[in-house]
Coordinates of C-alpha atoms in Angstrom, one line a residue:
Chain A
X1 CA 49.1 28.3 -42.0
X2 CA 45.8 28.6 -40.6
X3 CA 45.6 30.0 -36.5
X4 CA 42.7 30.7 -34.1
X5 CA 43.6 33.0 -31.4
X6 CA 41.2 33.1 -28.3
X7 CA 43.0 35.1 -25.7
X8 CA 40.5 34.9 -22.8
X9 CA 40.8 31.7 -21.2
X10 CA 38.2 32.0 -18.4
X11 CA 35.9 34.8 -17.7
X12 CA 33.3 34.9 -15.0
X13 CA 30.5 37.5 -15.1
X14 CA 27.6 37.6 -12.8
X15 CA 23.8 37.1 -14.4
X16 CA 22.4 39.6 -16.2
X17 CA 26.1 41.4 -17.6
X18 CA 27.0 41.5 -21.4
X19 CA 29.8 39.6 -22.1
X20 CA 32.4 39.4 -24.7
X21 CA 34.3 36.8 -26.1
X22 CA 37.7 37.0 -28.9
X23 CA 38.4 35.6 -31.3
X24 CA 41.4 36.8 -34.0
X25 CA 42.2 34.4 -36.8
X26 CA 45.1 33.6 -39.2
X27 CA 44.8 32.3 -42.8
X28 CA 45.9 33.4 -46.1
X29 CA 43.0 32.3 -47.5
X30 CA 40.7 34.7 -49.4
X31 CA 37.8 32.3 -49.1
X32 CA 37.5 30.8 -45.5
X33 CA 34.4 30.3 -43.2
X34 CA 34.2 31.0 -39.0
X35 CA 32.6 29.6 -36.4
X36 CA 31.7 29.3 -33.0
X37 CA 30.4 26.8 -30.6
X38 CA 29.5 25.9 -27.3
X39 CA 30.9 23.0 -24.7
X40 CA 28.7 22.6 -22.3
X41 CA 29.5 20.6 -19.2
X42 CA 27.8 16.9 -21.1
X43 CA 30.7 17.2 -23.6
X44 CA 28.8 18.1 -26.7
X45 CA 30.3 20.6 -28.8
X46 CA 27.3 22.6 -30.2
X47 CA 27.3 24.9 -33.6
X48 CA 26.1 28.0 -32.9
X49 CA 27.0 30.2 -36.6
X50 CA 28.8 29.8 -38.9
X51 CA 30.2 32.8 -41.2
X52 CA 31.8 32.6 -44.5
X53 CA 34.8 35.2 -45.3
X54 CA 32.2 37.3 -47.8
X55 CA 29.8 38.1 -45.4
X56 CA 30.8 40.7 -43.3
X57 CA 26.8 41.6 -42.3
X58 CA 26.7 41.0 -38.5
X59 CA 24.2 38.6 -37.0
X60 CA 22.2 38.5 -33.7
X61 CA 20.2 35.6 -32.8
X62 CA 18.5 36.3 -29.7
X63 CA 21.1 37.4 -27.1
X64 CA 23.5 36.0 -28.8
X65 CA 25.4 38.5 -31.4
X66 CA 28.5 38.2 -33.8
X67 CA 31.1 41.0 -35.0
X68 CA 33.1 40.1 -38.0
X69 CA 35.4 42.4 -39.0
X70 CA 38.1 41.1 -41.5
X71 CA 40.3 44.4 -41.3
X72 CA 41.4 43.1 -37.9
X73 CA 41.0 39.6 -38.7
X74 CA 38.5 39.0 -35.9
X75 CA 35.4 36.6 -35.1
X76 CA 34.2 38.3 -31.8
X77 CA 30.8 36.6 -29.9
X78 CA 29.1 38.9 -27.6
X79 CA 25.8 37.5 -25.2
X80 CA 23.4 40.2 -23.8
X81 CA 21.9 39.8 -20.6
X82 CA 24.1 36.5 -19.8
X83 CA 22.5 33.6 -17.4
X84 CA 23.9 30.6 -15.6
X85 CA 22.9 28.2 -18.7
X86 CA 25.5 30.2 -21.2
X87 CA 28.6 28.7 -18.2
X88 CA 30.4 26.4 -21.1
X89 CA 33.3 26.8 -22.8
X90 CA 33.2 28.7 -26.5
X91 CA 35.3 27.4 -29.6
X92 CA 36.1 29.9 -32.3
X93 CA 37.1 28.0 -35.2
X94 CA 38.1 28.5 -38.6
X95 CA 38.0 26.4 -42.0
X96 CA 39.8 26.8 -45.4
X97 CA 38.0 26.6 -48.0
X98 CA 40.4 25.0 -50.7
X99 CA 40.2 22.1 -47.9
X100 CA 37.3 22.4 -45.8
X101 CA 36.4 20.1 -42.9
X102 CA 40.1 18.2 -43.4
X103 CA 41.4 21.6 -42.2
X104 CA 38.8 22.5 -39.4
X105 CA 41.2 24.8 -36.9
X106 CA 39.8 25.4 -33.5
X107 CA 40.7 27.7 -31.0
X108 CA 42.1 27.0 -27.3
X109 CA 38.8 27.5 -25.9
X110 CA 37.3 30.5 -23.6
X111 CA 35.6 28.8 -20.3
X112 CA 32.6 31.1 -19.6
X113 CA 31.3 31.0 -15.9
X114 CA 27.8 32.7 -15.3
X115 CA 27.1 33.1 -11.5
X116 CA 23.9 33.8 -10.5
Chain B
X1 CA 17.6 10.3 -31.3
X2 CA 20.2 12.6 -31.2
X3 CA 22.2 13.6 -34.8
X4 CA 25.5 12.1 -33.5
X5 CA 25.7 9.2 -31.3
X6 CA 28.9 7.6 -29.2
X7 CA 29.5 4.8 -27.1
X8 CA 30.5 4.1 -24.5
X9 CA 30.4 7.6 -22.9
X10 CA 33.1 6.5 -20.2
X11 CA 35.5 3.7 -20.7
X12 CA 38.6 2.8 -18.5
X13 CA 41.4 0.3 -19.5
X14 CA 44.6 -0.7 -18.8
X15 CA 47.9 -0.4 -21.2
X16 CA 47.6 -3.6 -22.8
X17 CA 43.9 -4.0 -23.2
X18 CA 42.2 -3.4 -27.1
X19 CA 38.9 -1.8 -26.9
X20 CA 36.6 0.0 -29.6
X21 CA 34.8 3.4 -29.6
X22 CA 31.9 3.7 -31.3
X23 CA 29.9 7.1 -33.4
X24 CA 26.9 7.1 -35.4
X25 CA 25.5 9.8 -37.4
X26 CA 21.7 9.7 -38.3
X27 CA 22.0 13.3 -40.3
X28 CA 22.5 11.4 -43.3
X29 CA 26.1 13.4 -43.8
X30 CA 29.1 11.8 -45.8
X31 CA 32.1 13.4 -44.0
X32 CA 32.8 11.4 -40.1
X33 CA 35.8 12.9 -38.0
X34 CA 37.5 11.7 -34.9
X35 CA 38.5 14.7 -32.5
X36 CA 41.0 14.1 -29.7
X37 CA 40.4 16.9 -26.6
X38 CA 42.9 16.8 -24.2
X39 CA 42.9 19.1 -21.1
X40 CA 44.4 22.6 -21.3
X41 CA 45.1 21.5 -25.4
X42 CA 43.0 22.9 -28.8
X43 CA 41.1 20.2 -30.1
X44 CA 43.0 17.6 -32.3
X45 CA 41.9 16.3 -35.5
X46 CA 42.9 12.7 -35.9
X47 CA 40.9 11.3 -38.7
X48 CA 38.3 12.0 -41.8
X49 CA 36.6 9.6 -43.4
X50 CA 34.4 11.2 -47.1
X51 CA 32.1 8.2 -48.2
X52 CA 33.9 5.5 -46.6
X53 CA 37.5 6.7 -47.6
X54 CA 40.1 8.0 -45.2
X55 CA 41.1 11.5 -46.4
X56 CA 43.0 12.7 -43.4
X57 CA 45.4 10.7 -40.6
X58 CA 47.0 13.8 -38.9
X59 CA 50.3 11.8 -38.2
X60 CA 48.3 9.9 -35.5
X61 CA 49.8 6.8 -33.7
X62 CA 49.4 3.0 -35.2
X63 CA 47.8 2.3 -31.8
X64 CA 44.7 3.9 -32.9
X65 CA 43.5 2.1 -35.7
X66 CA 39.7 3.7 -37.5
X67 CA 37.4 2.3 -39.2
X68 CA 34.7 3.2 -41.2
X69 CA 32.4 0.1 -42.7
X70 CA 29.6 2.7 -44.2
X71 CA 28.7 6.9 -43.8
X72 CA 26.3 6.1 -40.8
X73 CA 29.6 4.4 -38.3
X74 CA 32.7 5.3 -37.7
X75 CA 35.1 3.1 -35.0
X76 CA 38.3 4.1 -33.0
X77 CA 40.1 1.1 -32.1
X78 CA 42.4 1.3 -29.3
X79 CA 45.3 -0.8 -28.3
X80 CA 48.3 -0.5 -26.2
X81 CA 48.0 2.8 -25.3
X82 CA 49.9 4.9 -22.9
X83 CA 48.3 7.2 -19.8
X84 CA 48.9 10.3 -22.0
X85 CA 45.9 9.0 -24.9
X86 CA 43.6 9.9 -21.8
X87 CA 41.1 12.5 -23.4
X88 CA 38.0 13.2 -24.5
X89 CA 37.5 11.6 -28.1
X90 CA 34.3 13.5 -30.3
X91 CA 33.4 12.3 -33.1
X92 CA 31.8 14.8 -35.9
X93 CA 30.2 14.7 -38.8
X94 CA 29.4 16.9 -41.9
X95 CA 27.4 17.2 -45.1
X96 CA 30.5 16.3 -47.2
X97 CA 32.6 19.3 -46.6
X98 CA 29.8 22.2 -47.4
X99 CA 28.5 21.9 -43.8
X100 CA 29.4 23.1 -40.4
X101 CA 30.1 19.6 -37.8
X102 CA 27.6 18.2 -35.8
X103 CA 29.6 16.2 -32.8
X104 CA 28.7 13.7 -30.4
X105 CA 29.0 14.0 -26.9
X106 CA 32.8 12.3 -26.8
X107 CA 33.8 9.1 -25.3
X108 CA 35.9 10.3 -22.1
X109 CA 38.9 7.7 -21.8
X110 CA 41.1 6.9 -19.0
X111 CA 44.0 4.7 -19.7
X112 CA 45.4 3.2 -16.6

């Protein structure tokens, strides 16, 4: 069965820091795709990537960066140079591709607090 | 016009009142979900709908009752429900099932 694993549950950082956020998945897929995405305080879960189990490349997209490494089975979101508008709580999630969408797992959540 | 839209954003009702949540998608996807998100609890599928057809009911209770007339809508009809089916309820939708989910903002319920 498919997991998400986000141990963090809150972390405050103060403007400015680098912070990272886990995420450790659980499938025994060979073909899967990861995510991540942002609750803000309206209630709107935003997609931020999304990574399928072949691509192992990094990404950055601004100050946002993503390390997937599947040797440790992890999804891990780092932001450079945080501010006050990242404070929202991150979704890791993960989806099968033999079933995708039907079998969309999300994480617990990690609730990011950015203080100025 | 935002991708996904719900309504109402807040409703609050008592145990024996029937109500209706509403989502639409202007993203022209197939795929419409309904997400419960209850405090301190992962997000919970409850329904998918591909082209009008239920696909998925994730053991959910008969007092929530979807409906789907066309890919644009999607309902959640409520009825009889109990203090604990106070959540948030996001509704998602996706380019059949190639496509990350685009949500709405979630209809927060409160059941008195």
């Amino acid at each position: 069965a498919q997991k998400v694993t986000q141990a963090q549950t809150e972390i405050s950082v103060v403007e400015k820091e680098d912070v990272t956020l886990d995420c450790v998945y659980e499938t025994r897929d060979t073909t899967y795709y990861l995510f991540w995405y942002k609750q803000p305080p309206s209630g709107e879960l935003v997609f931020l990537i999304r990574r399928n189990s072949f691509d192992e490349q990094n990404e950055i997209s601004g100050r946002y960066s993503w390390n997937f490494q599947k040797s440790t089975s992890s999804f891990n979101f780092t932001i450079t140079a945080s501010q006050v508008v990242d404070s929202a709580v991150y979704f890791c999630a993960l989806s099968e591709a033999y079933n995708y969408g039907q079998n969309f797992v999300f994480g617990p959540g990690t609730r990011l607090s950015v203080l100025p | 016009e935002t991708g996904v839209t719900q309504t109402p954003r807040h409703l609050v009702m008592g145990m024996t009142n029937k109500k209706s949540l509403k989502c639409e998608q202007h993203l022209g996807h197939n795929a419409m979900y309904w997400y419960k998100q209850s405090a301190k609890k992962p997000l919970e599928l409850m329904f998918v709908y591909n082209f009008k057809e239920q696909t998925e009911n994730n053991s959910v209770p008969s007092r929530f009752s979807p409906e789907c007339p066309n890919s644009s809508h999607l309902f959640l009809h409520l009825h009889t429900l109990q203090p604990e089916d106070s959540a948030l309820y996001l509704c998602a939708s996706s380019q059949d099932f190639s496509g990350e989910l685009f949500f709405g903002e979630g209809s927060r319920l409160t059941v008195l």
